[in-house]
PDB file of C-alpha atoms in Angstrom:
ATOM      1  CA  MET A   1     -10.337 -15.527  19.239  1.00  0.00           C
ATOM      2  CA  SER A   2      -7.425 -16.031  16.911  1.00  0.00           C
ATOM      3  CA  ASP A   3      -3.876 -15.525  18.159  1.00  0.00           C
ATOM      4  CA  ILE A   4      -2.754 -14.400  14.704  1.00  0.00           C
ATOM      5  CA  ALA A   5      -2.643 -10.637  14.226  1.00  0.00           C
ATOM      6  CA  ILE A   6      -3.333  -9.167  10.819  1.00  0.00           C
ATOM      7  CA  PRO A   7      -1.004  -6.335   9.769  1.00  0.00           C
ATOM      8  CA  THR A   8      -2.850  -3.090   9.081  1.00  0.00           C
ATOM      9  CA  GLN A   9      -1.504  -3.052   5.522  1.00  0.00           C
ATOM     10  CA  VAL A  10      -3.209  -6.395   4.896  1.00  0.00           C
ATOM     11  CA  ALA A  11      -6.411  -5.525   6.770  1.00  0.00           C
ATOM     12  CA  HIS A  12      -6.813  -2.180   4.962  1.00  0.00           C
ATOM     13  CA  PRO A  13      -4.746  -2.399   1.750  1.00  0.00           C
ATOM     14  CA  TRP A  14      -6.369   0.554  -0.033  1.00  0.00           C
ATOM     15  CA  GLN A  15      -5.737   2.831   2.938  1.00  0.00           C
ATOM     16  CA  ALA A  16      -2.084   1.805   2.963  1.00  0.00           C
ATOM     17  CA  THR A  17      -1.896   2.431  -0.781  1.00  0.00           C
ATOM     18  CA  ALA A  18      -3.557   5.830  -0.473  1.00  0.00           C
ATOM     19  CA  ARG A  19      -1.216   6.882   2.347  1.00  0.00           C
ATOM     20  CA  THR A  20       1.836   5.848   0.352  1.00  0.00           C
ATOM     21  CA  VAL A  21       0.657   7.647  -2.787  1.00  0.00           C
ATOM     22  CA  PHE A  22      -0.058  10.777  -0.771  1.00  0.00           C
ATOM     23  CA  ALA A  23       3.390  10.662   0.821  1.00  0.00           C
ATOM     24  CA  ILE A  24       5.017  10.261  -2.589  1.00  0.00           C
ATOM     25  CA  LEU A  25       3.063  13.184  -4.004  1.00  0.00           C
ATOM     26  CA  VAL A  26       4.024  15.460  -1.146  1.00  0.00           C
ATOM     27  CA  ALA A  27       7.686  14.470  -1.300  1.00  0.00           C
ATOM     28  CA  LEU A  28       7.979  14.800  -5.065  1.00  0.00           C
ATOM     29  CA  ALA A  29       5.938  17.964  -5.471  1.00  0.00           C
ATOM     30  CA  SER A  30       8.904  20.176  -4.755  1.00  0.00           C
ATOM     31  CA  LEU A  31      11.183  18.270  -7.135  1.00  0.00           C
ATOM     32  CA  ILE A  32       8.969  17.945 -10.194  1.00  0.00           C
ATOM     33  CA  PRO A  33      10.026  21.184 -11.932  1.00  0.00           C
ATOM     34  CA  VAL A  34      13.715  20.579 -11.277  1.00  0.00           C
ATOM     35  CA  VAL A  35      13.664  16.986 -12.498  1.00  0.00           C
ATOM     36  CA  ALA A  36      11.580  17.830 -15.571  1.00  0.00           C
ATOM     37  CA  VAL A  37      13.854  20.682 -16.659  1.00  0.00           C
ATOM     38  CA  ALA A  38      17.019  18.678 -16.003  1.00  0.00           C
ATOM     39  CA  GLY A  39      15.743  15.677 -17.915  1.00  0.00           C
ATOM     40  CA  GLY A  40      13.979  17.547 -20.686  1.00  0.00           C
ATOM     41  CA  VAL A  41      10.845  15.524 -19.883  1.00  0.00           C
ATOM     42  CA  ASP A  42       7.224  16.494 -20.364  1.00  0.00           C
ATOM     43  CA  THR A  43       6.137  16.798 -16.726  1.00  0.00           C
ATOM     44  CA  ILE A  44       2.535  15.513 -16.711  1.00  0.00           C
ATOM     45  CA  PRO A  45       3.103  12.036 -18.268  1.00  0.00           C
ATOM     46  CA  ALA A  46       6.213  11.439 -16.155  1.00  0.00           C
ATOM     47  CA  VAL A  47       4.419  12.302 -12.921  1.00  0.00           C
ATOM     48  CA  ALA A  48       1.380  10.201 -13.849  1.00  0.00           C
ATOM     49  CA  GLN A  49       3.613   7.217 -14.581  1.00  0.00           C
ATOM     50  CA  LEU A  50       5.513   7.598 -11.313  1.00  0.00           C
ATOM     51  CA  ILE A  51       2.317   7.766  -9.251  1.00  0.00           C
ATOM     52  CA  THR A  52       0.711   4.833 -11.071  1.00  0.00           C
ATOM     53  CA  VAL A  53       3.719   2.535 -10.675  1.00  0.00           C
ATOM     54  CA  CYS A  54       4.196   3.412  -6.990  1.00  0.00           C
ATOM     55  CA  ALA A  55       0.498   2.854  -6.257  1.00  0.00           C
ATOM     56  CA  ALA A  56       0.509  -0.494  -8.073  1.00  0.00           C
ATOM     57  CA  VAL A  57       3.602  -1.762  -6.255  1.00  0.00           C
ATOM     58  CA  THR A  58       2.215  -0.657  -2.891  1.00  0.00           C
ATOM     59  CA  ARG A  59      -1.114  -2.369  -3.609  1.00  0.00           C
ATOM     60  CA  ILE A  60       0.609  -5.608  -4.624  1.00  0.00           C
ATOM     61  CA  LEU A  61       2.740  -5.563  -1.471  1.00  0.00           C
ATOM     62  CA  ALA A  62      -0.462  -5.244   0.611  1.00  0.00           C
ATOM     63  CA  LEU A  63      -1.997  -8.482  -0.745  1.00  0.00           C
ATOM     64  CA  PRO A  64      -2.183 -11.209   1.934  1.00  0.00           C
ATOM     65  CA  GLY A  65      -0.435 -13.809  -0.235  1.00  0.00           C
ATOM     66  CA  VAL A  66       2.389 -11.436  -1.071  1.00  0.00           C
ATOM     67  CA  ASP A  67       2.709 -10.443   2.591  1.00  0.00           C
ATOM     68  CA  ASP A  68       2.937 -14.132   3.565  1.00  0.00           C
ATOM     69  CA  PHE A  69       5.655 -14.648   0.953  1.00  0.00           C
ATOM     70  CA  LEU A  70       7.531 -11.574   2.174  1.00  0.00           C
ATOM     71  CA  SER A  71       7.214 -12.653   5.819  1.00  0.00           C
ATOM     72  CA  ARG A  72       8.746 -16.000   4.937  1.00  0.00           C
ATOM     73  CA  PHE A  73      11.484 -15.027   2.475  1.00  0.00           C
ATOM     74  CA  LEU A  74      12.041 -11.252   2.751  1.00  0.00           C
ATOM     75  CA  PRO A  75      10.960 -10.317   6.285  1.00  0.00           C
ATOM     76  CA  PHE A  76      12.454  -6.810   6.055  1.00  0.00           C
ATOM     77  CA  LEU A  77       9.799  -5.990   3.401  1.00  0.00           C
ATOM     78  CA  ALA A  78       6.861  -7.587   5.253  1.00  0.00           C
ATOM     79  CA  ALA A  79       4.160  -5.482   6.884  1.00  0.00           C
ATOM     80  CA  GLY A  80       4.379  -4.997  10.642  1.00  0.00           C
ATOM     81  CA  SER A  81       2.000  -6.756  12.992  1.00  0.00           C
ATOM     82  CA  THR A  82      -0.710  -5.026  15.014  1.00  0.00           C
ATOM     83  CA  ARG A  83      -0.461  -7.650  17.749  1.00  0.00           C
ATOM     84  CA  PRO A  84       0.192  -6.044  21.147  1.00  0.00           C
ATOM     85  CA  GLN A  85       3.367  -6.996  22.940  1.00  0.00           C
ATOM     86  CA  GLN A  86       2.832  -9.607  25.629  1.00  0.00           C
ATOM     87  CA  THR A  87       4.439  -8.946  28.949  1.00  0.00           C
ATOM     88  CA  SER A  88       5.715 -11.621  31.247  1.00  0.00           C
ATOM     89  CA  ALA A  89       4.065 -12.119  34.621  1.00  0.00           C
ATOM     90  CA  TYR A  90       7.441 -12.916  36.148  1.00  0.00           C
TER      91      TYR A  90
END
C-alpha cells in the first residue's frame, strides 16, 4: 500500500471541474442581467465565454503534473490531500 495520498481533484478531475462550473453558474446567475446591462454586452456569448474559461482553468489545475508543480512552487494553489491525519501513540 502506498503512503502517498492522491488529492480528490487529481483522482477525479472531471468531478472537480463539474463542481466548480456548477458553483460559478449558481453564483453568477443572479448577476448576469446587472453586468450585461451595465456593460452593454450581449449576455449569451459573455456567459458562455466565462463558463468555458473557468472550466478549462479548473481542468488544467486538476492535472497531476500541474498539481505536482503547484505543490512544489505554489502550494497555496495545490489540491488538498485525502490522507487521514496520523495520531501519535504517545
